[in-house]
Amino acid sequence: MSDTIKVGPIKAISGELAVPGDKSISHRVAILAGLSDGTCRVENFLPSEDCVNTLRAMGQLGVRYEVERGTVDAPLDMKIHGCRGELRVANVNLDCGNSGTGMRLLAGVLAAQKFDSVLTGDESLSSRPMGRIMKPLEEMGAKFEAKGAKPGCAPLHITGSELNSICYEMPMASAQVKSAVLLAGLFAPEKTTVVQPAVTRDHSERLLNAFGVTVTTKDNVISLYGKQRIRSCDVVVPGDISSAAFWIVAAACRPGSKLLITNVGLNPTRTGLIDVLIRMGAHIKDIVLHDEGGEPRGNVEVVGQELHGVEIRPEEVPNIIDEVPILAVAGALAKGKMTIRNASELRVKETDRIETTITNLRAMDAQVEEFEDGMVIQGETKLKGAHLKSFGDHRIAMAFSMAGLLADSGNTLIDDCACVNTSYPGFANHLKEMRKR
Ligand code: S3P
């Protein structure tokens, strides 16, 4: 796609759409299928840069896979031949590109191997905090050297070590940290436990169960015993609700819209956006059609309405963390004001999403007050088309593409949008189709 997205206002967001596979699930499938004890058929893998980097890293660590639909650089369906937990030294740096999930989850696995590894990333990933996984993993006996320009940042040099099981009280609500510890715990001798301060996405737990590993969850305490067999298993990845979110929000807040999203993941730790939109007055129905590999999936129907702003509850924040930029756009259009606080985790995403969201909203004439942990957005803005930057952040590029569609007047240009390929290949085509309808 061209690096600049150009959009103008449209009347309604209507029709039917299926978004590409779930990013969080695709990373985890690449890792768990690769570690499993046999051949796993994976369908609807997300062929985005982030997930392909994780899959390629598993390949460099000795896992074989055959692409059956798509290409090696953009696989959709494939067979992954598990290595029975016997990874081998990569002899190259493992490039995680833009992906915090890829780097943090792989670090959990690699800390426990008999060989050393190096994880690298792009400029954004090389400035994101890795201390949050190094701390618990070091408690387990892992050895890291973070050799980045900023302290505690990638490149990560990992000396493979024998790990111990621990009980870790996680200070932040992070599924990536939880998953890194649980994956490392697979190689430790006893019971590894993570206590989370709030519910975070539980794909690791669900997939581990699907791969025959017993994981127990009770009141935010998640445990597994190490040295369990990881059984091969076939996985069909559902569509990514965080990619669907852009269209769901755009349709929900534009009267006259009628949108059907099909075959999308509806795991309750990911659907907070729908709950918030319904509280804002949206007409949305999510229908779980079936549950496969422990992941519920189905359709989402949206009918456009005028919305009103709400206050996001602290416990909702981890569930909507990736959707804040697009929810903020909805807040600028809704009646009243929208309050998003307790969300300082946004400051350490692909960009500082509090800053980048506010910069772009203000450029489109919205009134927003900034806080260290969030923002308050005044509603009923007549958004004006503007020349914006994505800041190299895929979710900022897509959220403000929607803002351009929902603007009252003027075209919106967003520079530097190749980053969209890290999570939503095909976004530009969907945008084009939607504008033709
Ligand atoms: C993810 C967890 C979230 C989310 C990210 C994907 C995952 O990050 O923001 O896009 O796949 O585990 P944190 O766990 O760091 O909050």
Tab-separated table of C-alpha atoms in Angstrom, residues 141-351:
chain	number	residue	atom	x	y	z
A	141	GLY	CA	16.981	-17.957	37.195
A	142	ALA	CA	17.067	-16.459	33.683
A	143	LYS	CA	20.050	-14.420	32.510
A	144	PHE	CA	19.507	-11.339	30.369
A	145	GLU	CA	21.560	-8.466	29.125
A	146	ALA	CA	19.530	-5.594	27.715
A	147	LYS	CA	21.953	-3.898	25.337
A	148	GLY	CA	19.737	-1.123	24.004
A	149	ALA	CA	20.529	2.577	23.938
A	150	LYS	CA	17.899	3.000	26.667
A	151	PRO	CA	18.305	1.006	29.916
A	152	GLY	CA	16.198	-2.159	30.059
A	153	CYS	CA	15.582	-2.137	26.308
A	154	ALA	CA	16.302	-4.484	23.369
A	155	PRO	CA	18.478	-5.948	21.904
A	156	LEU	CA	18.076	-8.660	24.522
A	157	HIS	CA	20.940	-11.114	24.942
A	158	ILE	CA	19.653	-14.229	26.651
A	159	THR	CA	21.889	-16.869	28.225
A	160	GLY	CA	19.868	-20.076	28.313
A	161	SER	CA	19.502	-21.312	31.906
A	162	GLU	CA	17.737	-23.888	34.030
A	163	LEU	CA	14.746	-22.158	35.552
A	164	ASN	CA	12.914	-22.524	38.857
A	165	SER	CA	9.192	-22.181	39.350
A	166	ILE	CA	8.038	-19.008	41.109
A	167	CYS	CA	4.905	-17.241	42.270
A	168	TYR	CA	4.963	-13.786	40.717
A	169	GLU	CA	2.750	-10.911	41.764
A	170	MET	CA	2.607	-8.837	38.597
A	171	PRO	CA	2.614	-5.075	39.282
A	172	MET	CA	0.934	-4.133	35.981
A	173	ALA	CA	-2.029	-5.718	34.178
A	174	SER	CA	-0.110	-7.202	31.268
A	175	ALA	CA	-1.007	-10.320	29.301
A	176	GLN	CA	2.436	-10.241	27.725
A	177	VAL	CA	4.229	-10.402	31.077
A	178	LYS	CA	1.842	-13.080	32.352
A	179	SER	CA	2.397	-15.121	29.189
A	180	ALA	CA	6.198	-14.778	29.285
A	181	VAL	CA	6.239	-16.167	32.846
A	182	LEU	CA	3.799	-18.990	32.032
A	183	LEU	CA	5.775	-20.003	28.920
A	184	ALA	CA	8.994	-20.036	30.948
A	185	GLY	CA	7.100	-22.020	33.597
A	186	LEU	CA	6.536	-24.795	31.048
A	187	PHE	CA	10.266	-25.573	31.336
A	188	ALA	CA	10.536	-25.222	35.145
A	189	PRO	CA	10.177	-28.247	37.421
A	190	GLU	CA	7.273	-27.273	39.655
A	191	LYS	CA	4.275	-24.958	39.887
A	192	THR	CA	4.583	-21.479	38.354
A	193	THR	CA	1.973	-18.935	39.412
A	194	VAL	CA	1.170	-15.426	38.197
A	195	VAL	CA	-1.098	-13.178	40.247
A	196	GLN	CA	-2.529	-10.392	38.085
A	197	PRO	CA	-3.893	-7.092	39.453
A	198	ALA	CA	-6.820	-7.181	36.978
A	199	VAL	CA	-8.157	-9.531	34.322
A	200	THR	CA	-5.982	-9.497	31.194
A	201	ARG	CA	-6.522	-11.271	27.880
A	202	ASP	CA	-6.400	-15.015	28.509
A	203	HIS	CA	-5.436	-16.446	25.117
A	204	SER	CA	-2.306	-18.091	26.525
A	205	GLU	CA	-4.308	-19.966	29.148
A	206	ARG	CA	-6.983	-21.067	26.652
A	207	LEU	CA	-4.480	-22.155	24.019
A	208	LEU	CA	-2.264	-23.952	26.522
A	209	ASN	CA	-5.344	-25.923	27.571
A	210	ALA	CA	-6.123	-26.673	23.912
A	211	PHE	CA	-2.549	-27.979	23.570
A	212	GLY	CA	-3.138	-30.365	26.474
A	213	VAL	CA	-1.400	-28.297	29.180
A	214	THR	CA	-3.418	-27.933	32.375
A	215	VAL	CA	-3.604	-24.292	33.471
A	216	THR	CA	-5.780	-23.247	36.371
A	217	THR	CA	-7.245	-19.782	36.904
A	218	LYS	CA	-8.975	-18.674	40.072
A	219	ASP	CA	-9.585	-15.076	41.097
A	220	ASN	CA	-6.736	-13.647	39.013
A	221	VAL	CA	-4.293	-16.350	40.143
A	222	ILE	CA	-3.035	-18.389	37.192
A	223	SER	CA	-0.908	-21.509	37.643
A	224	LEU	CA	0.634	-24.296	35.656
A	225	TYR	CA	2.973	-27.170	36.426
A	226	GLY	CA	6.110	-27.344	34.308
A	227	LYS	CA	7.317	-30.283	32.219
A	228	GLN	CA	3.802	-31.053	30.931
A	229	ARG	CA	3.477	-32.520	27.468
A	230	ILE	CA	2.453	-29.966	24.816
A	231	ARG	CA	0.185	-32.008	22.553
A	232	SER	CA	-0.172	-31.102	18.896
A	233	CYS	CA	-3.531	-29.616	18.044
A	234	ASP	CA	-5.259	-27.989	15.053
A	235	VAL	CA	-6.246	-24.345	15.422
A	236	VAL	CA	-8.550	-22.121	13.393
A	237	VAL	CA	-7.725	-18.513	14.288
A	238	PRO	CA	-10.789	-16.228	14.521
A	239	GLY	CA	-10.824	-12.693	13.090
A	240	ASP	CA	-9.201	-10.042	15.277
A	241	ILE	CA	-11.739	-8.045	17.320
A	242	SER	CA	-9.133	-5.267	17.671
A	243	SER	CA	-9.038	-4.892	13.859
A	244	ALA	CA	-12.841	-5.118	13.643
A	245	ALA	CA	-12.968	-2.411	16.340
A	246	PHE	CA	-12.189	0.360	13.851
A	247	TRP	CA	-15.225	-0.510	11.728
A	248	ILE	CA	-17.465	-1.288	14.708
A	249	VAL	CA	-16.831	2.141	16.248
A	250	ALA	CA	-17.159	3.989	12.946
A	251	ALA	CA	-20.515	2.294	12.187
A	252	ALA	CA	-21.774	2.591	15.785
A	253	CYS	CA	-21.409	6.366	15.935
A	254	ARG	CA	-22.639	7.214	12.434
A	255	PRO	CA	-26.487	7.174	12.184
A	256	GLY	CA	-27.635	5.395	9.015
A	257	SER	CA	-24.876	2.758	9.202
A	258	LYS	CA	-25.607	-0.980	9.231
A	259	LEU	CA	-22.592	-3.256	9.481
A	260	LEU	CA	-22.097	-6.997	9.933
A	261	ILE	CA	-18.674	-8.293	10.990
A	262	THR	CA	-18.398	-12.057	10.519
A	263	ASN	CA	-16.216	-14.745	12.116
A	264	VAL	CA	-14.544	-12.562	14.702
A	265	GLY	CA	-13.093	-13.600	18.062
A	266	LEU	CA	-15.460	-12.857	20.964
A	267	ASN	CA	-13.301	-13.882	23.913
A	268	PRO	CA	-14.789	-11.925	26.865
A	269	THR	CA	-11.332	-10.619	27.838
A	270	ARG	CA	-11.282	-8.787	24.483
A	271	THR	CA	-14.854	-7.523	23.992
A	272	GLY	CA	-14.781	-4.610	26.457
A	273	LEU	CA	-15.081	-2.220	23.529
A	274	ILE	CA	-18.570	-3.554	22.752
A	275	ASP	CA	-19.650	-3.115	26.388
A	276	VAL	CA	-18.367	0.466	26.435
A	277	LEU	CA	-20.082	1.308	23.138
A	278	ILE	CA	-23.377	-0.142	24.383
A	279	ARG	CA	-23.064	2.043	27.488
A	280	MET	CA	-22.565	4.968	25.106
A	281	GLY	CA	-25.958	4.125	23.564
A	282	ALA	CA	-24.768	2.021	20.605
A	283	HIS	CA	-26.959	-0.600	19.008
A	284	ILE	CA	-24.679	-3.631	18.813
A	285	LYS	CA	-25.379	-7.344	19.011
A	286	ASP	CA	-22.553	-9.839	19.321
A	287	ILE	CA	-23.580	-13.401	18.657
A	288	VAL	CA	-21.279	-16.244	19.626
A	289	LEU	CA	-21.811	-18.913	16.979
A	290	HIS	CA	-19.308	-21.455	18.235
A	291	ASP	CA	-16.319	-22.096	20.429
A	292	GLU	CA	-13.239	-23.672	18.897
A	293	GLY	CA	-10.010	-24.375	20.723
A	294	GLY	CA	-11.579	-22.614	23.708
A	295	GLU	CA	-11.935	-19.340	21.800
A	296	PRO	CA	-15.546	-18.159	21.253
A	297	ARG	CA	-16.205	-16.584	17.873
A	298	GLY	CA	-19.165	-15.253	15.940
A	299	ASN	CA	-20.690	-12.176	14.342
A	300	VAL	CA	-21.145	-8.557	15.414
A	301	GLU	CA	-24.059	-6.516	14.086
A	302	VAL	CA	-23.942	-2.743	14.392
A	303	VAL	CA	-26.628	-0.143	13.657
A	304	GLY	CA	-25.470	3.488	13.768
A	305	GLN	CA	-26.791	5.845	16.468
A	306	GLU	CA	-25.893	9.121	18.096
A	307	LEU	CA	-23.740	8.201	21.113
A	308	HIS	CA	-23.002	9.857	24.433
A	309	GLY	CA	-19.673	9.971	26.253
A	310	VAL	CA	-19.014	7.766	29.294
A	311	GLU	CA	-16.342	7.203	31.896
A	312	ILE	CA	-14.183	4.117	31.349
A	313	ARG	CA	-13.991	2.061	34.557
A	314	PRO	CA	-10.508	1.204	35.873
A	315	GLU	CA	-11.119	-2.552	35.621
A	316	GLU	CA	-12.202	-2.168	31.984
A	317	VAL	CA	-8.909	-0.617	30.896
A	318	PRO	CA	-6.840	-3.794	30.207
A	319	ASN	CA	-9.726	-5.178	28.132
A	320	ILE	CA	-9.901	-2.104	25.860
A	321	ILE	CA	-6.244	-1.057	25.954
A	322	ASP	CA	-5.667	-1.487	22.204
A	323	GLU	CA	-8.985	0.191	21.379
A	324	VAL	CA	-8.392	3.474	23.218
A	325	PRO	CA	-7.325	5.467	20.115
A	326	ILE	CA	-10.509	4.558	18.220
A	327	LEU	CA	-12.703	4.953	21.339
A	328	ALA	CA	-11.246	8.425	21.765
A	329	VAL	CA	-12.433	9.261	18.239
A	330	ALA	CA	-15.938	8.066	19.244
A	331	GLY	CA	-15.667	10.235	22.361
A	332	ALA	CA	-14.920	13.337	20.287
A	333	LEU	CA	-18.124	12.780	18.293
A	334	ALA	CA	-20.421	11.662	21.124
A	335	LYS	CA	-22.570	13.980	23.267
A	336	GLY	CA	-21.053	15.049	26.596
A	337	LYS	CA	-17.566	14.081	27.629
A	338	MET	CA	-15.556	10.870	27.616
A	339	THR	CA	-13.115	10.094	30.437
A	340	ILE	CA	-10.292	7.592	30.016
A	341	ARG	CA	-8.012	7.389	33.083
A	342	ASN	CA	-5.935	4.655	34.784
A	343	ALA	CA	-4.429	3.953	31.376
A	344	SER	CA	-0.755	4.898	31.763
A	345	GLU	CA	0.137	1.580	30.039
A	346	LEU	CA	-0.765	3.461	26.844
A	347	ARG	CA	2.433	5.462	27.271
A	348	VAL	CA	4.553	2.343	26.543
A	349	LYS	CA	2.759	0.933	23.503
A	350	GLU	CA	4.077	1.154	19.899
A	351	THR	CA	3.960	4.915	20.522
